[in-house]
mmCIF file with all atom_site columns, C-alpha atoms in Angstrom:
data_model
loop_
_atom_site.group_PDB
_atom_site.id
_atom_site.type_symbol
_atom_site.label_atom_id
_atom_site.label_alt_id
_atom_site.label_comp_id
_atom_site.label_asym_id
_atom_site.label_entity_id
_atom_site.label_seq_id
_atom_site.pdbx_PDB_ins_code
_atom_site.Cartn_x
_atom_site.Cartn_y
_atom_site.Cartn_z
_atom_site.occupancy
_atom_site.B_iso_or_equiv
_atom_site.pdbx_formal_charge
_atom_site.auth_seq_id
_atom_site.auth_comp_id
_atom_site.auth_asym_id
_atom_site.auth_atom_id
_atom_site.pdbx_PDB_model_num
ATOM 1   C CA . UNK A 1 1   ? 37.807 8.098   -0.528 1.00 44.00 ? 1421 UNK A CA 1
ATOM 2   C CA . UNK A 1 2   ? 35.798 6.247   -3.181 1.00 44.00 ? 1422 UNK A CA 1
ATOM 3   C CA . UNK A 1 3   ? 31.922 7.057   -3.306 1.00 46.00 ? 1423 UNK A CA 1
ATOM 4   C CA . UNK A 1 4   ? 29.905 4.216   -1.062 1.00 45.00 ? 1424 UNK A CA 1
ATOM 5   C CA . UNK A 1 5   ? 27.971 4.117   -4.009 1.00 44.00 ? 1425 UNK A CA 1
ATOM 6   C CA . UNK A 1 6   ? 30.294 3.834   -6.652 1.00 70.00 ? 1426 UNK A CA 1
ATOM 7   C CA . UNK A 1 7   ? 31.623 0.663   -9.031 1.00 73.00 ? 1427 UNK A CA 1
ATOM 8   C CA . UNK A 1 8   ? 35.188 0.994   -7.273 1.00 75.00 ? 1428 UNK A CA 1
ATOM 9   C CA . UNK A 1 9   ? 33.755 1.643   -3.987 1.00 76.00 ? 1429 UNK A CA 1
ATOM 10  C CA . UNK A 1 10  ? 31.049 -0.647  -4.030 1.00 81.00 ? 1430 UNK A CA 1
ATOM 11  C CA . UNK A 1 11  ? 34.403 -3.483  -5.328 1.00 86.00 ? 1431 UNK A CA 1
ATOM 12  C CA . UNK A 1 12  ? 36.612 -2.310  -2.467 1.00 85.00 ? 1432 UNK A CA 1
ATOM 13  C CA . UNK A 1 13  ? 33.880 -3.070  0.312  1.00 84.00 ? 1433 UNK A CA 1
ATOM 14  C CA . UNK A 1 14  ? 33.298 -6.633  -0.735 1.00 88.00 ? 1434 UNK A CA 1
ATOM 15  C CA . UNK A 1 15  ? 36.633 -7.120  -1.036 1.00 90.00 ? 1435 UNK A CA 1
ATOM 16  C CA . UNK A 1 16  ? 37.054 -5.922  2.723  1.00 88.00 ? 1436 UNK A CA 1
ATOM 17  C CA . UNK A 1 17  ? 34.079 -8.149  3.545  1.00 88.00 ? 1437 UNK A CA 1
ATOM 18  C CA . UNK A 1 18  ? 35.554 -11.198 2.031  1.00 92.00 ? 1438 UNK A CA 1
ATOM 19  C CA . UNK A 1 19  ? 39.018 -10.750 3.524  1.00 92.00 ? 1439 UNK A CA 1
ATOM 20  C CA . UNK A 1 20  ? 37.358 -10.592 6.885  1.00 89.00 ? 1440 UNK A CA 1
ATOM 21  C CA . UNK A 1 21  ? 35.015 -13.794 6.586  1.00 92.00 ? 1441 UNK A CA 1
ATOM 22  C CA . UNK A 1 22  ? 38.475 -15.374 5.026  1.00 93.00 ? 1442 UNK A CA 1
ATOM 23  C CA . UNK A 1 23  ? 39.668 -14.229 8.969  1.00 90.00 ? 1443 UNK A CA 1
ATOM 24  C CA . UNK A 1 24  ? 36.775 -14.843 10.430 1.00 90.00 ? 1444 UNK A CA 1
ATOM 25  C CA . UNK A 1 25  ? 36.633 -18.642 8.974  1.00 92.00 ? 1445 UNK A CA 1
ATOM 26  C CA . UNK A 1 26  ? 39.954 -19.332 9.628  1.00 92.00 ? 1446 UNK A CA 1
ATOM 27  C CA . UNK A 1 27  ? 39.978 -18.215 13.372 1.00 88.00 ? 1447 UNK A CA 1
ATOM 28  C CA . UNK A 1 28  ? 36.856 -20.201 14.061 1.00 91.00 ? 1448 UNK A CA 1
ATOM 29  C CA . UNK A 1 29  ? 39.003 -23.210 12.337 1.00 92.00 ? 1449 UNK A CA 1
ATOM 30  C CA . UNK A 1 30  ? 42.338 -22.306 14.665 1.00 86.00 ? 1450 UNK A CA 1
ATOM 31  C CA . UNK A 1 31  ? 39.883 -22.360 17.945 1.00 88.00 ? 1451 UNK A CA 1
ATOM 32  C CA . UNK A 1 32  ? 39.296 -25.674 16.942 1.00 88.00 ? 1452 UNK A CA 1
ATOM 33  C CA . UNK A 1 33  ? 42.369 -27.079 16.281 1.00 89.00 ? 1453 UNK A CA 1
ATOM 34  C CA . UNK A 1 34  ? 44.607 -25.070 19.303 1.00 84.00 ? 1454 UNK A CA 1
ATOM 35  C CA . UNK A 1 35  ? 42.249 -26.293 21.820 1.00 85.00 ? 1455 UNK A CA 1
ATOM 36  C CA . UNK A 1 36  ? 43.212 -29.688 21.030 1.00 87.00 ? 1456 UNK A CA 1
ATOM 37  C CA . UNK A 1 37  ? 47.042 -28.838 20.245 1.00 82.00 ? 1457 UNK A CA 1
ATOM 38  C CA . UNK A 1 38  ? 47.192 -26.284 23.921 1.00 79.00 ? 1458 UNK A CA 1
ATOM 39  C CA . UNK A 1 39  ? 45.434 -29.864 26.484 1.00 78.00 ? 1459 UNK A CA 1
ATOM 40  C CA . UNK A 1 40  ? 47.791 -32.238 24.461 1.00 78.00 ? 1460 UNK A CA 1
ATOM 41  C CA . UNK A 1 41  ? 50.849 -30.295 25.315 1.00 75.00 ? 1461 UNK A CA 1
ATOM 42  C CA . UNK A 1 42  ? 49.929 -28.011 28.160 1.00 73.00 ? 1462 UNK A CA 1
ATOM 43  C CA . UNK A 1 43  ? 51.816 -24.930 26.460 1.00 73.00 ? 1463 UNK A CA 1
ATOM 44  C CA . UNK A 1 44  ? 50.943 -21.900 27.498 1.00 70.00 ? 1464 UNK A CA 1
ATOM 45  C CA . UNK A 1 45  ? 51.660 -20.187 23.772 1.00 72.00 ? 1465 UNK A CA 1
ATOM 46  C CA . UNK A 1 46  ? 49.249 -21.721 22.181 1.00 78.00 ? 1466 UNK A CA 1
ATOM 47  C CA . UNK A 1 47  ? 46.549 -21.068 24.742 1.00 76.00 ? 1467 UNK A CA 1
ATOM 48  C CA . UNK A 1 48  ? 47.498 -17.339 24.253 1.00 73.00 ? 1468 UNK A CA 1
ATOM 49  C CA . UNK A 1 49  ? 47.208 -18.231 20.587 1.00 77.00 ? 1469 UNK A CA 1
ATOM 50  C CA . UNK A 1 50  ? 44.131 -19.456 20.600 1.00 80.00 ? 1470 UNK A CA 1
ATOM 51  C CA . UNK A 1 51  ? 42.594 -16.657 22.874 1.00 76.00 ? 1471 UNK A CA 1
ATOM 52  C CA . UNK A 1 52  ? 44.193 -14.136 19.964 1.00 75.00 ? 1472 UNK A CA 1
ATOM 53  C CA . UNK A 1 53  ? 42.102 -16.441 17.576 1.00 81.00 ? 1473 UNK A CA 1
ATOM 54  C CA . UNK A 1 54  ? 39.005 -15.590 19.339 1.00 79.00 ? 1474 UNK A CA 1
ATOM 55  C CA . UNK A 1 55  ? 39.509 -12.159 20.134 1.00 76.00 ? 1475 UNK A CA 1
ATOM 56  C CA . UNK A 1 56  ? 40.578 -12.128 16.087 1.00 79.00 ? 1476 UNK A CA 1
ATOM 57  C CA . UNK A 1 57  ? 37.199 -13.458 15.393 1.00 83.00 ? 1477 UNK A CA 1
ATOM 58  C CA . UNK A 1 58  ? 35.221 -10.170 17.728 1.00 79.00 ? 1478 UNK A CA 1
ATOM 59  C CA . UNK A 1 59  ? 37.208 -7.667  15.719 1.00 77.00 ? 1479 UNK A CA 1
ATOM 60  C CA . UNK A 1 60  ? 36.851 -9.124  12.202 1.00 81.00 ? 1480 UNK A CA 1
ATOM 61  C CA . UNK A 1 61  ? 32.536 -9.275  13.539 1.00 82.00 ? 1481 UNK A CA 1
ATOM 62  C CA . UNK A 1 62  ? 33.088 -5.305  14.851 1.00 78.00 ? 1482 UNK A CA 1
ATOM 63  C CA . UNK A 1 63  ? 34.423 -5.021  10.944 1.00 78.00 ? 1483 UNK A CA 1
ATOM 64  C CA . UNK A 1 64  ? 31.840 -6.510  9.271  1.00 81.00 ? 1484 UNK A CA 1
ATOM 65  C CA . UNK A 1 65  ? 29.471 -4.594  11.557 1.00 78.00 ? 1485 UNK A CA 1
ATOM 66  C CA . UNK A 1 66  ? 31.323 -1.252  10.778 1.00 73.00 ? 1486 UNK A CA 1
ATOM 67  C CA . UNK A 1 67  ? 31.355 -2.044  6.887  1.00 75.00 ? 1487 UNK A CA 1
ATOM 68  C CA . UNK A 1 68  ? 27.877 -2.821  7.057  1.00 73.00 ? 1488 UNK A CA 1
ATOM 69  C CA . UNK A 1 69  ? 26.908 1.321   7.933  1.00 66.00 ? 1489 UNK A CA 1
ATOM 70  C CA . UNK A 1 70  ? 28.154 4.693   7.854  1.00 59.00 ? 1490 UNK A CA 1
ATOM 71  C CA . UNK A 1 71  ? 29.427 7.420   10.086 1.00 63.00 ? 1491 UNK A CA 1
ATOM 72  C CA . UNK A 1 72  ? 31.999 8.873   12.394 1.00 70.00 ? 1492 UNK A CA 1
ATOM 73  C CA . UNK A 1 73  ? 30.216 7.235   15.862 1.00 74.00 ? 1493 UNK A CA 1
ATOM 74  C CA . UNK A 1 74  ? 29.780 4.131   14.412 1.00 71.00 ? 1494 UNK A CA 1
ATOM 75  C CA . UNK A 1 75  ? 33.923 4.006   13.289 1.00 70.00 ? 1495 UNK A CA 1
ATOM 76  C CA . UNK A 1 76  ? 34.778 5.412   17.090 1.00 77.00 ? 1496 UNK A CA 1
ATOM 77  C CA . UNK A 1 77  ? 32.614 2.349   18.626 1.00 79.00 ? 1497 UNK A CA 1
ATOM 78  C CA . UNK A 1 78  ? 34.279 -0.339  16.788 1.00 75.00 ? 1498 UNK A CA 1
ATOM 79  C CA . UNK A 1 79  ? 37.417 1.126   17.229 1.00 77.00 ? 1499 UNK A CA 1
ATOM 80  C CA . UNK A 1 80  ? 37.290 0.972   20.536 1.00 83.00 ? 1500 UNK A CA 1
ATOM 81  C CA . UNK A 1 81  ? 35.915 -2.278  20.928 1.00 81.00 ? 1501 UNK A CA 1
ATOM 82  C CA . UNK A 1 82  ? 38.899 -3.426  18.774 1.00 78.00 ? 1502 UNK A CA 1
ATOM 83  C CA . UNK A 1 83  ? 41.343 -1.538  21.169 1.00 84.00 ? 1503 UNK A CA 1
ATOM 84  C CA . UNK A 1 84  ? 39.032 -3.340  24.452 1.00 86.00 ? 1504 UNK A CA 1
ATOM 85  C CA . UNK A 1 85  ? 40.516 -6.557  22.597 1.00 79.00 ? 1505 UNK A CA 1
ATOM 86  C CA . UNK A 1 86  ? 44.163 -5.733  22.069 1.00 80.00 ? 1506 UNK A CA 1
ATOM 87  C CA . UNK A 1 87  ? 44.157 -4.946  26.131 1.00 87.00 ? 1507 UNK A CA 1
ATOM 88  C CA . UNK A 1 88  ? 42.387 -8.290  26.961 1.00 82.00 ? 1508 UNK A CA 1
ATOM 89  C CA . UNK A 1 89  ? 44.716 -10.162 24.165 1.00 79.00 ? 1509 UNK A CA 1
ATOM 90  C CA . UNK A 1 90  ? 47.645 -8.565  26.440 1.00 84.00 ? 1510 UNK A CA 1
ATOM 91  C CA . UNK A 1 91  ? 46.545 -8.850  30.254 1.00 87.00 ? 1511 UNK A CA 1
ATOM 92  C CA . UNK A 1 92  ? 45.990 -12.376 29.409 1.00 79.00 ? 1512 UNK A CA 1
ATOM 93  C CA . UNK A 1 93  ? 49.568 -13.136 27.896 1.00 80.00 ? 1513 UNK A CA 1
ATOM 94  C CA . UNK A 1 94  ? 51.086 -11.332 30.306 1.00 87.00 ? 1514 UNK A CA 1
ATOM 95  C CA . UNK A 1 95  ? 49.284 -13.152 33.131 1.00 85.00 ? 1515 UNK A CA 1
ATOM 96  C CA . UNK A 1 96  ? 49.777 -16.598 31.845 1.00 77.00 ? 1516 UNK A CA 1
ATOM 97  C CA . UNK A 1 97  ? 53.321 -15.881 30.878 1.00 79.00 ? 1517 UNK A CA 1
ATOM 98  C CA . UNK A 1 98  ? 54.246 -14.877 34.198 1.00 86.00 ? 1518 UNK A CA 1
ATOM 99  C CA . UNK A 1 99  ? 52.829 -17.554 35.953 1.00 80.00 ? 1519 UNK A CA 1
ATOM 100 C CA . UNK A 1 100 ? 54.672 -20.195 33.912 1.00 77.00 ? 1520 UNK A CA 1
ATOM 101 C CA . UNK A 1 101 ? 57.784 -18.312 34.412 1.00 82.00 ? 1521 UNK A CA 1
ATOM 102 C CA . UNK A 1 102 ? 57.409 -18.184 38.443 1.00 84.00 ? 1522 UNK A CA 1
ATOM 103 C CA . UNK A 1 103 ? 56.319 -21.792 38.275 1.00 78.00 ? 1523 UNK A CA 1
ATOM 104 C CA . UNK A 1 104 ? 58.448 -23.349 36.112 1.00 75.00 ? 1524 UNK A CA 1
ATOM 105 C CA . UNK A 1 105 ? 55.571 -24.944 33.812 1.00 66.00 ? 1525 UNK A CA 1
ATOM 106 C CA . UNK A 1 106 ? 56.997 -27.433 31.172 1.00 69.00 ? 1526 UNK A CA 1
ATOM 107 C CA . UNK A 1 107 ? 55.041 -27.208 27.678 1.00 67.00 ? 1527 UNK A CA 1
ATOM 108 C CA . UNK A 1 108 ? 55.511 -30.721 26.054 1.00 70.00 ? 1528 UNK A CA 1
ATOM 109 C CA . UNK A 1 109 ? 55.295 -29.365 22.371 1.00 66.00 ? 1529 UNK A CA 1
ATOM 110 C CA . UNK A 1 110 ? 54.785 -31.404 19.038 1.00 74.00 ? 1530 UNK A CA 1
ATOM 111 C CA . UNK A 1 111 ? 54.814 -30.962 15.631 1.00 83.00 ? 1531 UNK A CA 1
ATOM 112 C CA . UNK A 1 112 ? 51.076 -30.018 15.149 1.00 84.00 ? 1532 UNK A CA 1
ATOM 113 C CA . UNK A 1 113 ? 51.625 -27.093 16.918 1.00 83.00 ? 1533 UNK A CA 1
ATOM 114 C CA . UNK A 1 114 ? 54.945 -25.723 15.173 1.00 87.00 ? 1534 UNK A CA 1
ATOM 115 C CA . UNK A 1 115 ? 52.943 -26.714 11.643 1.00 90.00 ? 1535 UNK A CA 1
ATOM 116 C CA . UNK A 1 116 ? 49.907 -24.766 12.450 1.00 89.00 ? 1536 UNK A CA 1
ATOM 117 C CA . UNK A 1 117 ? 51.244 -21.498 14.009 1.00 88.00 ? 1537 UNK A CA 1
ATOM 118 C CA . UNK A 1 118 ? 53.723 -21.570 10.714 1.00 93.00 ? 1538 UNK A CA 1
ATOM 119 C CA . UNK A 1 119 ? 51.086 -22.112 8.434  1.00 94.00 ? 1539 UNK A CA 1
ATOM 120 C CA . UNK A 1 120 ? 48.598 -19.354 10.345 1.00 92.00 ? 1540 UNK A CA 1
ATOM 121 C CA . UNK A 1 121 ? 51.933 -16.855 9.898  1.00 92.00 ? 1541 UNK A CA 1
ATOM 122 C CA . UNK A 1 122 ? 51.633 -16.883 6.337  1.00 95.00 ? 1542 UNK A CA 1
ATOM 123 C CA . UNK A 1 123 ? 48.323 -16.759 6.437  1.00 95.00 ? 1543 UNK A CA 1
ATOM 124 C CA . UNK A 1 124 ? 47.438 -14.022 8.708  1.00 93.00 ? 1544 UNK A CA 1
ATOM 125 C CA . UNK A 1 125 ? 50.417 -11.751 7.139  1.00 96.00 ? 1545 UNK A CA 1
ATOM 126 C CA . UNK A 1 126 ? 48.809 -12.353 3.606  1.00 96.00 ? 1546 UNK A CA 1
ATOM 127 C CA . UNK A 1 127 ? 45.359 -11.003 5.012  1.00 94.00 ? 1547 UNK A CA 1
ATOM 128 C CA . UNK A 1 128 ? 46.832 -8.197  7.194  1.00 94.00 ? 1548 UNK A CA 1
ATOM 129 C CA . UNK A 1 129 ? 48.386 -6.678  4.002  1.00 95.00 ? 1549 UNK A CA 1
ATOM 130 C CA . UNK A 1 130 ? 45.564 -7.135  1.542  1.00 95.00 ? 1550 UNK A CA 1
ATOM 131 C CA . UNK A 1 131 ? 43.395 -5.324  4.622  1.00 93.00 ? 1551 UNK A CA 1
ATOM 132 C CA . UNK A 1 132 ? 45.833 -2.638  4.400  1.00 92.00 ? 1552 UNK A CA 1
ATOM 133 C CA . UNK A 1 133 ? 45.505 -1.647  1.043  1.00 92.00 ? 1553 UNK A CA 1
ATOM 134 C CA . UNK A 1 134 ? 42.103 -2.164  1.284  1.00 91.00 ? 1554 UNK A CA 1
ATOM 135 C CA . UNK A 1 135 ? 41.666 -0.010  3.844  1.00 89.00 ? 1555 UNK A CA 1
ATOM 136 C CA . UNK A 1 136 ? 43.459 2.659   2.444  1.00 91.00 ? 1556 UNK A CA 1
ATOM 137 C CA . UNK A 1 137 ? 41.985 2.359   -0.568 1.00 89.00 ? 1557 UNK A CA 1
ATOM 138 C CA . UNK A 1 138 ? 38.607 2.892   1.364  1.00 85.00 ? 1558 UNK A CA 1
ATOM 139 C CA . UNK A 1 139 ? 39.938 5.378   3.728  1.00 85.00 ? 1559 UNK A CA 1
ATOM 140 C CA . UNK A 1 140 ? 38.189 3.071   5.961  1.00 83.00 ? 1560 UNK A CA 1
ATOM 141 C CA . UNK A 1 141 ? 39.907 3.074   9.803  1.00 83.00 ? 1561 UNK A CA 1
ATOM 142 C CA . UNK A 1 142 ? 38.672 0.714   11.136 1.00 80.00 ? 1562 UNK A CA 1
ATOM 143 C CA . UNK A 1 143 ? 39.533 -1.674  8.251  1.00 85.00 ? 1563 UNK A CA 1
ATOM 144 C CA . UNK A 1 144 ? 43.313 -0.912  8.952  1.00 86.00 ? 1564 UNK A CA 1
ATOM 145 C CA . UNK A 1 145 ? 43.248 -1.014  12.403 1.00 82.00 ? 1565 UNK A CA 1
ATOM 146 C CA . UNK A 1 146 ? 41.733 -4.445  12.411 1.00 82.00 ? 1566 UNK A CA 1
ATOM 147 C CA . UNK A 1 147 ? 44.322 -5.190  9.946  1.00 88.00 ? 1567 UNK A CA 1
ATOM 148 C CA . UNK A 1 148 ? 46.708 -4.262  12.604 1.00 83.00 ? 1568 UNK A CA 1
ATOM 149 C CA . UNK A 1 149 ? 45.253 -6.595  15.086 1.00 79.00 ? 1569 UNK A CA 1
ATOM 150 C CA . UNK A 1 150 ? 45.674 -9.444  11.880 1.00 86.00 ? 1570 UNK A CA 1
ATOM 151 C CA . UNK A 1 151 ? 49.379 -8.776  11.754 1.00 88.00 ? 1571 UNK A CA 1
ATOM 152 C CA . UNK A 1 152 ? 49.833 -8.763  15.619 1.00 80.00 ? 1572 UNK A CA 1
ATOM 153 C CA . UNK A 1 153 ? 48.065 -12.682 15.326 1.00 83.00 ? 1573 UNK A CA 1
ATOM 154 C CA . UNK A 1 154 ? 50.134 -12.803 12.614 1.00 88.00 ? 1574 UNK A CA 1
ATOM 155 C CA . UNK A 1 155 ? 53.100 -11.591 14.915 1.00 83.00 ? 1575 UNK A CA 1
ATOM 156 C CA . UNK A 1 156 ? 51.944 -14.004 17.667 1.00 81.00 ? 1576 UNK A CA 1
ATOM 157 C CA . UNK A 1 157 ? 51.900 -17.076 15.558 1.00 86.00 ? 1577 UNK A CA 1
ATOM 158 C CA . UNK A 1 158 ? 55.130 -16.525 14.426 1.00 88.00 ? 1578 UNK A CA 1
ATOM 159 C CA . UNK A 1 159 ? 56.514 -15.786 18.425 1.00 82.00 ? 1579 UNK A CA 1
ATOM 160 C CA . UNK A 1 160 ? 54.503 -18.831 19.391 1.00 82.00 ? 1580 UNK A CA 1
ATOM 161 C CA . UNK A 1 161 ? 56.474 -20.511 17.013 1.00 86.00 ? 1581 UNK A CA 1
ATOM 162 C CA . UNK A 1 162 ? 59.923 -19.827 17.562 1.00 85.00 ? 1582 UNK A CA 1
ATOM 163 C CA . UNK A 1 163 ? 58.574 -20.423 21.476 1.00 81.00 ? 1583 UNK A CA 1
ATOM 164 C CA . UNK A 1 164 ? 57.526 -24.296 21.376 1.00 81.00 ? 1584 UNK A CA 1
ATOM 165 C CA . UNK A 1 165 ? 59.879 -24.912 18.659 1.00 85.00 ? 1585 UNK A CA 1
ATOM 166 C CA . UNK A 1 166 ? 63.135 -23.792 20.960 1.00 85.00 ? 1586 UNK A CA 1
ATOM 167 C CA . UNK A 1 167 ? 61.805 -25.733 23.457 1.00 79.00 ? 1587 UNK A CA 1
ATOM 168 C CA . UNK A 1 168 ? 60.340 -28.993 21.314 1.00 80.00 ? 1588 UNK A CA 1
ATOM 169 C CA . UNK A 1 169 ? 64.682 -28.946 19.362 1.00 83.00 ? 1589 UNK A CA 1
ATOM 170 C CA . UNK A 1 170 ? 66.794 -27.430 22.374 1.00 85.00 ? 1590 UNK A CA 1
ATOM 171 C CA . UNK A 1 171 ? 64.736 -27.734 26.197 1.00 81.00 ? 1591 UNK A CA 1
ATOM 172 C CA . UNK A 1 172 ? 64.473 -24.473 26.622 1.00 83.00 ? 1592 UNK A CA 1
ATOM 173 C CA . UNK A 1 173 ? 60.993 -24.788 28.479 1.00 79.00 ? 1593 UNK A CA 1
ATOM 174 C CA . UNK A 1 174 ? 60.857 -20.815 28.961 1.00 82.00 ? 1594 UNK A CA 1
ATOM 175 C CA . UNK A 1 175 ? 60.881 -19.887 25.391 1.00 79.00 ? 1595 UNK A CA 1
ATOM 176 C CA . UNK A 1 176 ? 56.986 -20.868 25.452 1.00 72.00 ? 1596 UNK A CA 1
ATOM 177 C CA . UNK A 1 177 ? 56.192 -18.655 27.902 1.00 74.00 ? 1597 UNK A CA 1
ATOM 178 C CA . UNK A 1 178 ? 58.489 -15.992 27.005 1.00 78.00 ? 1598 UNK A CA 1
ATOM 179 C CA . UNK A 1 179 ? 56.516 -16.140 23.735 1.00 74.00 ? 1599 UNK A CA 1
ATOM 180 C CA . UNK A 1 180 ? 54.079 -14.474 25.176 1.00 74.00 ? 1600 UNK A CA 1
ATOM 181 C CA . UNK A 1 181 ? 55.749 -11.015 26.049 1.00 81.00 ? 1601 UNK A CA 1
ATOM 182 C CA . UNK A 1 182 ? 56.630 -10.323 22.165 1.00 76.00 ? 1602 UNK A CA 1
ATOM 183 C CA . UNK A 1 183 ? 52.874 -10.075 21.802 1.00 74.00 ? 1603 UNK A CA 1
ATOM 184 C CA . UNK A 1 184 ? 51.956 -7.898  25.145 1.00 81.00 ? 1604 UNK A CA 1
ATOM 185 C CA . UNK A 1 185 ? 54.810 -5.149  23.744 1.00 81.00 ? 1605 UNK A CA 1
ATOM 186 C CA . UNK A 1 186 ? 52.602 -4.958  20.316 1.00 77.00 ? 1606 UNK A CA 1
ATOM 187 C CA . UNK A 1 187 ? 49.019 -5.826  21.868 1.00 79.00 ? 1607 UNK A CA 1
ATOM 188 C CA . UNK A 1 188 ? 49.477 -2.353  24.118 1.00 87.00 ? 1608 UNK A CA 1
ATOM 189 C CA . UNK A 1 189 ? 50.931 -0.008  21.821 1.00 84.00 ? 1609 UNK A CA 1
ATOM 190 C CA . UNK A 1 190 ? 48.401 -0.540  19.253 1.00 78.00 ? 1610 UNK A CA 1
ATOM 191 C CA . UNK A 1 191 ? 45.055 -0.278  22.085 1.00 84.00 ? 1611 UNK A CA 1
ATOM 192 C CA . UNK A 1 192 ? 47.194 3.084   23.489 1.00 87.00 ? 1612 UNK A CA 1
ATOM 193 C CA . UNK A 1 193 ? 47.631 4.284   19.440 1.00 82.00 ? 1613 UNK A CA 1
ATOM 194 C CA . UNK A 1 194 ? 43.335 3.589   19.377 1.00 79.00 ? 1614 UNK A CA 1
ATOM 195 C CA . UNK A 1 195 ? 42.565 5.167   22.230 1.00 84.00 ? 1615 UNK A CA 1
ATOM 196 C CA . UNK A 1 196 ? 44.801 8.341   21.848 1.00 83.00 ? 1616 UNK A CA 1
ATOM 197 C CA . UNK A 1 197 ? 43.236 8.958   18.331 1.00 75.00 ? 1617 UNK A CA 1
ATOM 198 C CA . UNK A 1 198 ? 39.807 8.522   19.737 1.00 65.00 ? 1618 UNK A CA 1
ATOM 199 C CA . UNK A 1 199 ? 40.324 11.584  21.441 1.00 65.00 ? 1619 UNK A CA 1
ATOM 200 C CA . UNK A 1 200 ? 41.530 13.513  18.798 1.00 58.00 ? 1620 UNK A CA 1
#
């Protein structure tokens, strides 16, 4: 692990810092726009997706806070307040896509939705990577464990996707929901991998 003080050390934490205000900016953007997209067509996807948004936006603020210091405790407190948000990211899908299910909700999805959550695939799977090897690079956990949580959005988009645009080209008003139970299957294995090696 490269020297906190050193040229490549000092290079790789900016780095990290600027890939997670790229996150954080673009999260606080999606907020925005799927609050607007979720009321105009009532979808249930893209209310999960924009809950992922702002639980995206607490993790890449615990990562900023964690590359801001040192030390083991403060690494096992943000990593644990990034695994608190994978299990409210997955309670809340699982919730919401169960209740559409029983109730037969209809999503009326457009375009603006199936452009943005295509757009925010590429996005989030371009920053997820670059955290990565960052990460790695820094021997930093946290730093790839958020980078985890950027690939599950990443993940989710792309689930949300093929959701509201099944049902937008074929009817199938269930893929929206059913979108929502890729996510859960990811959101819990990575807060169970967190907690497990927080009591290692």
């Amino acid at each position: 692990m490269p020297s906190p003080l050193s040229d490549a050390g000092t290079r790789l934490l900016r780095r990290g810092r600027r890939l997670e205000w790229a996150t954080l900016a673009w999260n606080v953007t999606g907020v925005a726009v799927l609050t607007v997209l979720a009321a105009k067509a009532s979808s249930v996807a893209l209310a999960g997706f924009g809950l992922d948004s702002l639980i995206e936006i607490g993790a890449s603020t615990v990562v900023l806070w964690e590359l801001s210091g040192t030390g083991e405790a403060r690494q096992r407190r943000a990593l644990r307040l990034i695994g608190i948000a994978f299990v409210l990211l997955a309670a809340y899908l699982l919730t919401q896509s169960v209740a559409a299910l029983v109730t037969g909700h209809r999503a009326s999805p457009g375009v603006g939705g199936i452009v943005w959550t295509a757009v925010t695939a590429v996005v989030m799977f371009s920053l997820a990577t670059a955290k990565g090897r960052t990460g790695r690079a820094l021997g930093n956990p946290v730093l790839l464990t958020e980078g985890r949580v950027t690939f599950v959005d990443g993940m989710l988009a792309v689930a949300v996707l093929l959701g509201i645009s099944l049902d937008l080209l074929l009817g199938w008003w269930w893929a929206d929901p059913v979108a929502g139970f890729v996510i859960v299957f990811y959101a819990v294995r990575e807060a169970t991998q967190i907690f497990r090696s927080g009591q290692s």
